[in-house]
Short mmCIF file of C-alpha atoms and ligand atoms in Angstrom, two decimals:
data_model
loop_
_atom_site.label_atom_id
_atom_site.label_comp_id
_atom_site.label_asym_id
_atom_site.label_seq_id
_atom_site.Cartn_x
_atom_site.Cartn_y
_atom_site.Cartn_z
CA MET A 1 104.39 -59.73 49.42
CA HIS A 2 100.94 -60.50 48.71
CA PHE A 3 99.18 -61.50 45.25
CA ALA A 4 96.30 -59.03 44.54
CA PRO A 5 94.24 -61.24 42.04
CA SER A 6 91.93 -59.41 40.12
CA LEU A 7 88.08 -60.46 41.31
CA VAL A 8 87.36 -61.94 37.78
CA ALA A 9 90.78 -64.01 38.15
CA LEU A 10 89.80 -65.51 41.54
CA VAL A 11 86.21 -66.30 39.95
CA SER A 12 87.32 -67.94 36.43
CA THR A 13 90.07 -69.57 37.08
CA LEU A 14 88.89 -71.89 39.40
CA PRO A 15 87.52 -74.45 37.31
CA TYR A 16 90.65 -74.33 34.99
CA LEU A 17 93.68 -74.80 37.44
CA VAL A 18 94.10 -78.41 36.54
CA SER A 19 94.32 -78.25 32.70
CA ALA A 20 95.52 -74.79 32.21
CA ALA A 21 98.99 -72.98 32.76
CA PRO A 22 99.00 -70.57 36.09
CA ALA A 23 98.25 -66.91 34.79
CA ARG A 24 100.56 -64.28 34.95
CA ILE A 25 100.09 -62.13 37.97
CA TYR A 26 102.30 -59.33 39.07
CA GLY A 27 103.04 -59.16 42.82
CA ARG A 28 102.61 -56.23 44.99
CA THR A 29 101.47 -54.82 48.46
CA VAL A 30 97.74 -53.75 48.74
CA SER A 31 97.33 -50.53 50.20
CA SER A 32 95.68 -49.77 53.61
CA ALA A 33 93.18 -48.06 51.36
CA ASP A 34 92.42 -50.74 48.87
CA ILE A 35 91.61 -53.18 51.77
CA LEU A 36 89.28 -50.58 53.33
CA VAL A 37 87.09 -50.37 50.54
CA TYR A 38 86.88 -53.93 49.78
CA THR A 39 86.25 -54.57 53.35
CA PHE A 40 83.40 -51.92 52.84
CA ALA A 41 82.02 -53.40 50.18
CA ASP A 42 82.29 -56.92 51.41
CA VAL A 43 79.93 -55.40 54.35
CA LEU A 44 77.68 -53.86 51.90
CA GLU A 45 77.08 -56.84 50.10
CA GLN A 46 76.74 -58.86 53.16
CA LEU A 47 73.79 -56.81 53.99
CA GLU A 48 72.32 -56.94 50.35
CA ALA A 49 72.58 -60.73 50.52
CA THR A 50 70.66 -61.26 53.77
CA PHE A 51 68.04 -58.86 52.86
CA TYR A 52 67.58 -60.76 49.78
CA THR A 53 67.72 -64.18 51.49
CA GLN A 54 65.13 -63.17 54.43
CA ALA A 55 62.99 -61.40 51.74
CA LEU A 56 62.46 -64.69 49.76
CA ALA A 57 62.28 -66.78 52.74
CA LYS A 58 59.50 -64.42 54.31
CA PHE A 59 57.38 -63.83 51.43
CA GLN A 60 55.22 -66.27 49.23
CA ASP A 61 53.59 -66.34 46.02
CA THR A 62 50.51 -64.96 47.42
CA ASP A 63 52.48 -61.98 48.91
CA PHE A 64 53.99 -60.96 45.25
CA THR A 65 50.57 -61.25 43.99
CA SER A 66 48.63 -59.10 46.14
CA ALA A 67 51.71 -56.72 45.76
CA GLY A 68 50.68 -56.17 42.06
CA PHE A 69 52.64 -58.95 40.36
CA SER A 70 50.78 -60.63 37.33
CA SER A 71 52.97 -63.62 38.26
CA SER A 72 54.59 -64.03 41.24
CA GLN A 73 57.19 -65.60 39.67
CA ILE A 74 58.08 -62.33 37.31
CA ALA A 75 59.54 -60.99 41.01
CA ILE A 76 60.78 -63.92 42.46
CA GLU A 77 62.84 -64.84 39.38
CA GLN A 78 64.50 -61.64 39.42
CA PHE A 79 65.11 -61.02 43.11
CA THR A 80 66.59 -64.74 43.38
CA SER A 81 69.08 -63.92 40.45
CA ILE A 82 69.97 -60.69 42.57
CA GLN A 83 70.33 -62.66 45.74
CA ILE A 84 72.60 -64.97 44.00
CA ASP A 85 74.55 -62.20 42.55
CA GLU A 86 75.13 -60.45 46.15
CA SER A 87 75.98 -63.44 47.94
CA THR A 88 78.69 -64.54 45.23
CA HIS A 89 80.11 -60.76 45.59
CA SER A 90 80.29 -61.13 49.02
CA SER A 91 82.22 -64.49 48.71
CA VAL A 92 84.81 -63.32 46.23
CA LEU A 93 85.29 -59.92 47.82
CA GLN A 94 86.18 -61.99 51.07
CA ALA A 95 88.17 -64.04 49.12
CA ALA A 96 90.07 -61.35 47.85
CA ILE A 97 90.60 -59.69 51.16
CA LYS A 98 92.17 -62.87 52.60
CA SER A 99 94.61 -62.78 49.55
CA PHE A 100 95.66 -59.20 50.81
CA GLY A 101 96.56 -60.46 53.94
CA ALA A 102 93.79 -59.01 55.96
CA SER A 103 90.56 -60.25 57.15
CA PRO A 104 86.99 -59.94 56.11
CA VAL A 105 84.59 -58.13 58.70
CA THR A 106 82.18 -60.90 59.52
CA SER A 107 80.51 -59.66 62.98
CA CYS A 108 78.07 -57.15 61.52
CA LYS A 109 74.47 -58.14 61.97
CA PHE A 110 71.44 -56.71 60.05
CA ASN A 111 67.78 -56.02 61.28
CA PHE A 112 65.49 -55.50 58.08
CA ASP A 113 61.76 -55.79 59.86
CA SER A 114 60.92 -52.55 58.81
CA ALA A 115 61.93 -53.21 55.30
CA LEU A 116 59.79 -56.62 55.23
CA THR A 117 56.48 -55.67 56.24
CA ASP A 118 55.20 -56.72 52.69
CA VAL A 119 56.36 -57.21 49.20
CA ALA A 120 55.81 -53.48 48.17
CA THR A 121 57.87 -52.21 50.85
CA MET A 122 60.50 -54.79 50.52
CA ALA A 123 61.13 -53.93 47.06
CA ALA A 124 60.82 -50.27 47.30
CA THR A 125 63.52 -50.66 50.26
CA ALA A 126 65.27 -53.22 47.35
CA ARG A 127 65.48 -50.24 44.93
CA VAL A 128 67.00 -47.90 47.39
CA VAL A 129 69.65 -50.40 48.66
CA GLU A 130 70.88 -50.96 44.95
CA ALA A 131 70.94 -47.02 44.66
CA VAL A 132 73.24 -46.96 47.48
CA GLY A 133 75.50 -50.11 46.46
CA VAL A 134 75.60 -48.27 42.74
CA GLY A 135 76.84 -45.05 44.78
CA ALA A 136 79.31 -46.91 47.12
CA TYR A 137 81.15 -48.39 44.28
CA LEU A 138 81.19 -45.44 42.31
CA GLY A 139 82.66 -43.59 45.41
CA GLY A 140 84.84 -46.41 46.05
CA ALA A 141 86.58 -45.58 42.88
CA THR A 142 87.97 -42.62 44.08
CA LEU A 143 89.58 -44.41 47.01
CA LEU A 144 91.03 -47.31 45.42
CA ASP A 145 95.18 -47.19 44.39
CA ASP A 146 95.17 -50.36 42.57
CA PRO A 147 93.99 -49.91 38.93
CA VAL A 148 93.76 -53.93 38.91
CA LEU A 149 91.22 -53.88 41.78
CA LEU A 150 89.43 -50.63 40.48
CA ASP A 151 88.58 -52.79 37.59
CA SER A 152 87.46 -55.54 39.69
CA ALA A 153 85.10 -53.36 41.77
CA ALA A 154 83.80 -51.78 38.61
CA SER A 155 82.78 -55.44 37.37
CA ILE A 156 80.87 -55.58 40.30
CA LEU A 157 79.40 -51.65 39.93
CA THR A 158 77.97 -52.69 36.47
CA VAL A 159 75.94 -55.41 37.99
CA GLU A 160 74.49 -53.48 40.54
CA ALA A 161 73.52 -51.04 38.09
CA ARG A 162 71.69 -53.72 36.24
CA HIS A 163 69.91 -54.93 39.51
CA GLN A 164 68.86 -51.23 40.08
CA THR A 165 67.42 -51.29 36.56
CA ILE A 166 65.40 -54.20 37.32
CA LEU A 167 64.02 -53.09 40.34
CA ASN A 168 63.17 -49.65 38.85
CA VAL A 169 61.16 -51.93 36.34
CA LEU A 170 59.55 -53.98 39.05
CA SER A 171 58.50 -50.66 40.80
CA SER A 172 55.91 -50.05 38.25
CA SER A 173 56.63 -46.25 38.54
CA GLY A 174 60.09 -46.23 37.71
CA THR A 175 61.89 -45.30 34.47
CA ALA A 176 64.19 -48.29 33.58
CA ILE A 177 67.23 -46.10 33.25
CA PRO A 178 65.84 -43.09 34.85
CA ALA A 179 68.94 -40.53 33.94
CA ALA A 180 72.26 -40.69 32.17
CA PHE A 181 74.47 -40.35 35.10
CA ASP A 182 74.47 -42.13 38.47
CA ILE A 183 75.46 -40.56 42.21
CA ALA A 184 78.43 -41.40 43.68
CA LEU A 185 78.85 -41.43 47.40
CA SER A 186 81.30 -41.28 50.27
CA PRO A 187 82.00 -44.29 52.71
CA SER A 188 80.45 -41.77 55.48
CA GLU A 189 77.45 -41.12 53.16
CA VAL A 190 76.90 -44.80 52.54
CA LEU A 191 76.97 -45.60 56.52
CA ALA A 192 74.44 -42.73 56.82
CA LEU A 193 72.12 -44.73 54.57
CA ALA A 194 72.90 -48.25 55.53
CA GLY A 195 73.02 -47.54 59.16
CA PRO A 196 69.31 -47.91 60.17
CA PHE A 197 69.62 -51.58 58.65
CA PHE A 198 72.81 -52.27 60.97
CA ASP A 199 71.73 -54.70 64.41
CA GLY A 200 74.34 -53.53 66.92
CA PRO A 201 77.45 -52.20 65.87
CA CYS A 202 79.56 -52.66 62.77
CA ASP A 203 82.69 -50.84 63.27
CA LEU A 204 84.57 -50.43 59.64
CA GLY A 205 86.78 -47.68 60.96
CA VAL A 206 84.86 -45.05 58.98
CA PRO A 207 82.44 -42.47 60.39
CA ALA A 208 79.05 -42.51 59.82
CA ASN A 209 77.10 -39.24 58.76
CA PRO A 210 74.08 -38.62 61.09
CA ALA A 211 71.16 -40.60 59.36
CA LEU A 212 68.24 -38.51 57.57
CA SER A 213 64.59 -39.52 56.73
CA LEU A 214 61.93 -38.42 54.92
CA THR A 215 58.58 -37.93 56.92
CA ASN A 216 56.30 -37.33 54.23
CA THR A 217 53.47 -40.03 54.25
CA GLY A 218 51.79 -38.93 51.49
CA SER A 219 52.39 -38.92 47.25
CA VAL A 220 56.06 -37.20 46.45
CA GLY A 221 56.56 -35.77 43.56
CA PRO A 222 57.41 -32.07 41.80
CA GLY A 223 55.84 -29.47 44.08
CA THR A 224 56.12 -31.88 47.06
CA GLN A 225 57.12 -30.06 50.22
CA LEU A 226 59.46 -32.75 52.22
CA SER A 227 59.93 -33.06 55.77
CA PHE A 228 62.63 -34.82 57.81
CA SER A 229 63.50 -36.29 60.70
CA SER A 230 67.45 -36.90 62.03
CA PRO A 231 69.06 -37.64 65.41
CA ALA A 232 70.95 -34.59 64.30
CA ILE A 233 67.94 -32.24 63.99
CA THR A 234 66.19 -31.43 67.36
CA SER A 235 63.87 -28.81 68.32
CA SER A 236 67.00 -26.88 69.78
CA ASN A 237 67.87 -26.37 66.00
CA ASP A 238 66.98 -23.47 64.39
CA THR A 239 65.98 -24.81 61.09
CA SER A 240 65.25 -21.46 59.52
CA LYS A 241 68.84 -21.51 59.09
CA PHE A 242 69.25 -24.90 57.60
CA PHE A 243 68.85 -26.23 53.81
CA CYS A 244 68.15 -29.30 52.42
CA GLN A 245 70.57 -29.97 49.51
CA MET A 246 69.21 -32.26 46.31
CA LEU A 247 71.88 -34.09 44.31
CA ILE A 248 71.15 -35.94 41.24
CA GLY A 249 73.79 -37.63 39.03
CA GLY A 250 75.45 -35.82 36.51
CA ALA A 251 74.66 -32.50 38.06
CA PHE A 252 77.93 -30.05 38.64
CA ALA A 253 76.75 -29.92 42.62
CA SER A 254 73.37 -29.88 44.53
CA ILE A 255 70.20 -27.86 44.53
CA PRO A 256 70.11 -25.93 47.64
CA LEU A 257 66.89 -25.14 49.34
CA PRO A 258 65.45 -23.71 52.27
CA PHE A 259 65.29 -26.51 55.01
CA ASP A 260 61.23 -25.16 56.08
CA ASN A 261 60.45 -25.28 52.54
CA CYS A 262 62.15 -28.11 50.70
CA VAL A 263 59.94 -28.41 47.72
CA VAL A 264 60.96 -30.86 45.04
CA PRO A 265 61.56 -29.07 41.82
CA SER A 266 60.12 -30.02 38.58
CA GLY A 267 62.62 -31.91 36.03
CA ILE A 268 63.96 -34.59 38.09
CA ASN A 269 63.13 -38.31 37.41
CA GLY A 270 64.84 -41.38 39.47
CA PRO A 271 67.29 -41.23 42.40
CA VAL A 272 67.99 -38.43 44.35
CA ALA A 273 70.47 -37.78 47.28
CA ILE A 274 69.37 -35.40 49.95
CA PHE A 275 71.25 -34.00 52.38
CA VAL A 276 70.54 -31.30 55.33
CA THR A 277 73.51 -28.70 55.69
CA SER A 278 73.63 -25.52 57.74
CA ASP A 279 74.44 -23.18 55.17
CA GLY A 280 72.83 -22.71 51.59
CA GLN A 281 76.11 -23.52 49.75
CA PRO A 282 75.69 -26.26 47.19
CA LEU A 283 77.56 -29.53 47.89
CA VAL A 284 79.94 -30.47 45.13
CA ASN A 285 79.14 -33.49 43.14
CA ASN A 286 82.54 -35.58 43.93
CA VAL A 287 83.11 -37.80 46.97
CA ARG A 288 86.79 -36.25 47.03
CA ASP A 289 85.96 -32.34 47.18
CA ARG A 290 82.47 -32.39 48.73
CA ALA A 291 82.79 -30.38 51.81
CA THR A 292 81.44 -31.99 54.96
CA THR A 293 81.81 -29.19 57.52
CA GLN A 294 78.53 -27.72 56.94
CA LEU A 295 76.71 -31.10 57.04
CA VAL A 296 73.90 -31.79 59.37
CA ALA A 297 72.70 -35.02 58.07
CA GLY A 298 72.31 -37.47 55.42
CA PRO A 299 72.09 -38.05 52.88
CA ALA A 300 68.45 -40.01 52.60
CA MET A 301 67.93 -41.52 49.15
CA ALA A 302 64.62 -40.73 47.34
CA PHE A 303 62.90 -42.10 43.89
CA ILE A 304 60.90 -39.19 42.09
CA ASP A 305 59.59 -41.31 39.61
CA THR A 306 58.38 -38.67 36.92
CA GLN A 307 58.08 -41.01 33.71
CA PRO A 308 56.75 -44.31 34.34
CA GLN A 309 57.20 -46.31 31.46
CA MET A 310 54.75 -49.07 29.95
CA LEU A 311 57.53 -51.81 30.86
CA GLY A 312 57.01 -51.50 34.53
CA GLN A 313 53.10 -52.15 33.94
CA LEU A 314 53.86 -55.59 31.78
CA ALA A 315 55.03 -57.23 35.42
CA ARG A 316 51.84 -55.99 36.66
CA VAL A 317 47.48 -56.25 36.92
CA GLY A 318 46.60 -53.27 36.31
CA SER A 319 44.96 -52.42 39.52
CA ALA A 320 48.08 -53.00 41.70
CA SER A 321 49.37 -49.50 42.20
CA GLY A 322 46.64 -48.55 44.84
CA THR A 323 47.82 -51.65 47.01
CA ASP A 324 51.41 -50.41 46.48
CA GLY A 325 50.52 -46.93 47.44
CA THR A 326 49.08 -48.08 50.64
CA SER A 327 52.02 -49.50 52.04
CA THR A 328 54.80 -46.71 52.56
CA SER A 329 55.40 -47.46 56.16
CA THR A 330 59.06 -46.40 55.75
CA ALA A 331 59.60 -42.91 55.10
CA THR A 332 62.62 -42.85 53.06
CA ILE A 333 60.61 -45.62 50.76
CA SER A 334 57.72 -43.47 50.32
CA PRO A 335 58.64 -41.51 47.12
CA ALA A 336 58.95 -44.68 45.17
CA GLN A 337 55.69 -45.59 46.47
CA ALA A 338 53.98 -42.33 46.19
CA SER A 339 54.94 -41.59 42.79
CA ALA A 340 53.50 -45.34 41.87
CA ILE A 341 50.09 -43.63 43.06
CA VAL A 342 50.49 -40.69 40.63
CA SER A 343 51.50 -42.38 37.66
CA SER A 344 48.85 -44.52 37.56
CA ALA A 345 45.50 -42.57 37.66
CA GLY A 346 42.77 -44.17 35.38
CA SER A 347 41.77 -47.49 37.13
CA THR A 348 39.08 -47.43 39.18
CA THR A 349 41.20 -48.00 42.52
CA ALA A 350 43.71 -45.42 41.00
CA GLU A 351 41.43 -42.96 40.79
CA SER A 352 41.32 -42.44 44.75
CA ALA A 353 44.74 -42.52 45.21
CA SER A 354 45.45 -39.87 42.48
CA ALA A 355 43.02 -37.82 44.56
CA THR A 356 45.43 -38.02 47.77
CA ALA A 357 48.18 -37.44 45.54
CA THR A 358 46.96 -34.14 44.44
CA ALA A 359 45.75 -33.05 47.95
CA SER A 360 49.46 -33.85 49.29
CA SER A 361 50.85 -32.08 46.37
CA SER A 362 48.03 -29.07 46.26
CA SER A 363 50.73 -26.26 46.28
CA SER A 364 52.16 -27.23 43.25
CA THR A 365 51.29 -26.00 39.77
CA ASP A 366 53.98 -28.17 38.50
CA SER A 367 53.26 -31.28 39.17
CA ALA A 368 50.29 -31.02 37.18
CA ALA A 369 51.71 -31.64 33.91
CA PRO A 370 53.74 -34.62 34.26
CA ALA A 371 51.43 -36.57 36.90
CA ALA A 372 48.49 -35.77 33.85
CA SER A 373 50.78 -37.06 30.86
CA SER A 374 51.89 -39.87 32.59
CA SER A 375 48.53 -41.16 33.62
CA ALA A 376 46.93 -40.42 30.21
CA VAL A 377 49.53 -42.85 28.86
CA LEU A 378 49.20 -45.58 31.22
CA SER A 379 45.46 -45.12 32.03
CA ALA A 380 45.23 -46.60 28.09
CA SER A 381 47.23 -49.52 29.06
CA ALA A 382 45.35 -50.70 32.29
CA PRO A 383 43.03 -53.26 31.53
CA GLU A 384 38.96 -52.88 32.16
CA VAL A 385 39.52 -56.37 34.71
CA PRO A 386 42.20 -56.34 37.00
CA GLY A 387 44.69 -59.39 36.00
CA THR A 388 43.29 -59.95 32.56
CA PRO A 389 45.14 -58.73 29.40
CA ASN A 390 44.23 -55.46 28.30
CA THR A 391 42.20 -56.02 25.00
CA PHE A 392 41.81 -51.90 24.63
CA VAL A 393 42.56 -50.68 20.92
CA GLY A 394 42.42 -47.03 20.34
CA PRO A 395 43.96 -43.85 21.10
CA ASN A 396 45.04 -43.00 24.78
CA ALA A 397 43.49 -40.33 26.75
CA ASP A 398 45.30 -37.54 25.37
CA GLY A 399 45.60 -38.87 21.91
CA SER A 400 49.26 -38.93 21.65
CA ILE A 401 49.63 -42.79 21.49
CA ASN A 402 47.61 -45.29 19.76
CA VAL A 403 47.35 -48.45 21.85
CA GLN A 404 46.99 -51.74 20.22
CA GLY A 405 45.64 -54.03 23.09
CA TRP A 406 46.23 -57.85 23.60
CA SER A 407 45.08 -60.08 20.77
CA ASN A 408 45.78 -63.99 21.22
CA LEU A 409 48.86 -65.35 18.89
CA SER A 410 46.43 -67.81 17.49
CA SER A 411 44.09 -65.19 16.37
CA SER A 412 46.57 -63.57 13.95
CA SER A 413 46.19 -63.24 10.28
CA SER A 414 48.71 -65.38 8.19
CA SER A 415 50.69 -61.93 7.29
CA ALA A 416 52.43 -61.21 11.07
CA SER A 417 52.05 -62.14 14.10
CA PRO A 418 50.47 -59.44 16.58
CA ALA A 419 53.75 -59.04 18.41
CA THR A 420 55.72 -58.62 14.94
CA SER A 421 53.23 -56.14 13.72
CA SER A 422 52.93 -54.05 16.86
CA ALA A 423 56.29 -53.70 17.47
CA ALA A 424 56.42 -52.89 13.54
CA SER A 425 53.43 -50.36 13.72
CA ALA A 426 54.95 -49.08 17.26
CA ALA A 427 58.55 -48.13 15.31
CA ASP A 428 56.73 -46.49 12.50
CA THR A 429 54.06 -44.81 13.99
CA GLY A 430 55.00 -43.86 17.28
CA SER A 431 52.19 -46.41 18.69
CA VAL A 432 52.52 -48.92 21.57
CA SER A 433 51.41 -52.14 22.20
CA GLY A 434 49.30 -52.74 25.33
CA TYR A 435 49.25 -55.73 27.66
C1 LIG B 1 71.37 -28.61 66.72
O1 LIG B 1 71.30 -28.96 68.12
C2 LIG B 1 72.27 -29.79 68.67
C3 LIG B 1 71.78 -29.58 70.21
O2 LIG B 1 71.73 -28.02 70.73
C4 LIG B 1 73.25 -28.74 68.80
O3 LIG B 1 74.15 -29.57 69.60
C5 LIG B 1 73.83 -29.16 67.10
O4 LIG B 1 75.30 -28.50 66.81
C6 LIG B 1 73.10 -28.31 66.24
N1 LIG B 1 73.46 -28.34 64.90
C7 LIG B 1 73.49 -27.36 64.24
C8 LIG B 1 73.76 -27.64 62.68
O5 LIG B 1 73.72 -26.26 64.42
C1 LIG B 2 41.97 -65.28 23.56
O1 LIG B 2 42.29 -67.08 24.08
C2 LIG B 2 41.45 -67.39 25.48
C3 LIG B 2 41.96 -68.98 25.71
O2 LIG B 2 42.00 -69.45 24.26
C4 LIG B 2 39.99 -67.01 25.20
O3 LIG B 2 39.62 -67.21 26.48
C5 LIG B 2 39.93 -65.57 24.70
O4 LIG B 2 38.70 -65.07 24.56
C6 LIG B 2 41.06 -64.98 23.59
N1 LIG B 2 41.05 -63.80 23.70
C7 LIG B 2 40.50 -62.66 22.49
C8 LIG B 2 41.13 -61.50 22.76
O5 LIG B 2 40.71 -63.35 21.37
#
């Protein structure tokens, strides 16, 4: 018989052990499914913690500023905070696993060379990693037997979701909270996504789905035809019979499209899990009932950013997106970076990038509208001189928003600070404050 203290209890009681009476905890046996989920979650936390530790050790202030951040500390502060969370999650999960009478798996090694080539690639990878983390905890909820452990795991899930939002904002192209629902993933699906970062064997007793990666190098948005690579798809396969399946949070089932004409539909914003199947039957959106019999590979996780927000631009200098767009070294990551290009037409450097985006999605008529409207909003918020505050005052390109650019606090009149008056007018009239 082992105690199953909740994670919260493990963390929070430690400082009070001396003075407080012991908390009353019910004793029970922990199921093998519970141990598996916790072990699996811990390895994922180890992966995340290692990733952020290596990223913070490798990149210097100048790497962050050349990636487009107006201050390196804006990014470093957030990445450090996330790294501490992941490392704490791992320690506490391992303590819990030991309290179950089991041993944590600490033999898995990781290799992030492909993701740590530059800050933009690292940040885009982090965004995918957090989406996988959210999906893993959500999918794990289905498998846990003990509601107390479910509660504890959920207390980690909510924090992973906050990381996701911060990384969406830091991406500059993303929507802070892109959708009303997230995507749950099964352990085999998580392993398909995490597998490329394992350095050597990492046996968690769960089979991994075959990995799937996007091979698009240009911009990806509505109308873009996606191409893939996977060890499970070779020239001997008749891909005309395969389907790509796009799964978004909250949908009843995936959107099936012919593999050889897998075009991103309009109306998507944020993370998409993409599977390849050998028939066109949609995949149901729950990890318990999702059929795997026709699965060929995947999922791959992509971000389709069609609704960039002002908040992301605040952390960036005006010309940053061009830098981002050129660093799409990992196929899985390219959608996030690519849409950064789409979203930032208007500044001088982004105009050429925008041309690239148009060329690569030329088959699309759908892509024109969202790209145009988002660039209209953002072009007015880009400063004339990169790295300086935007002093532009006036209507944006399509006249839908009135931009009130930066002004110094000291130059304000006695009535109200510019920040206050901008916020007030934004609320009243729909205008927004530039930076
Ligand atoms: C793809 O081709 C390989 C090698 O011929 C084969 O083993 C595999 O079953 C094929 N996959 C599908 C889904 O037909
Ligand atoms: C804001 O203050 C700085 C430093 O005092 C000054 O150089 C700049 O011209 C001011 N900008 C505006 C818009 O007043």
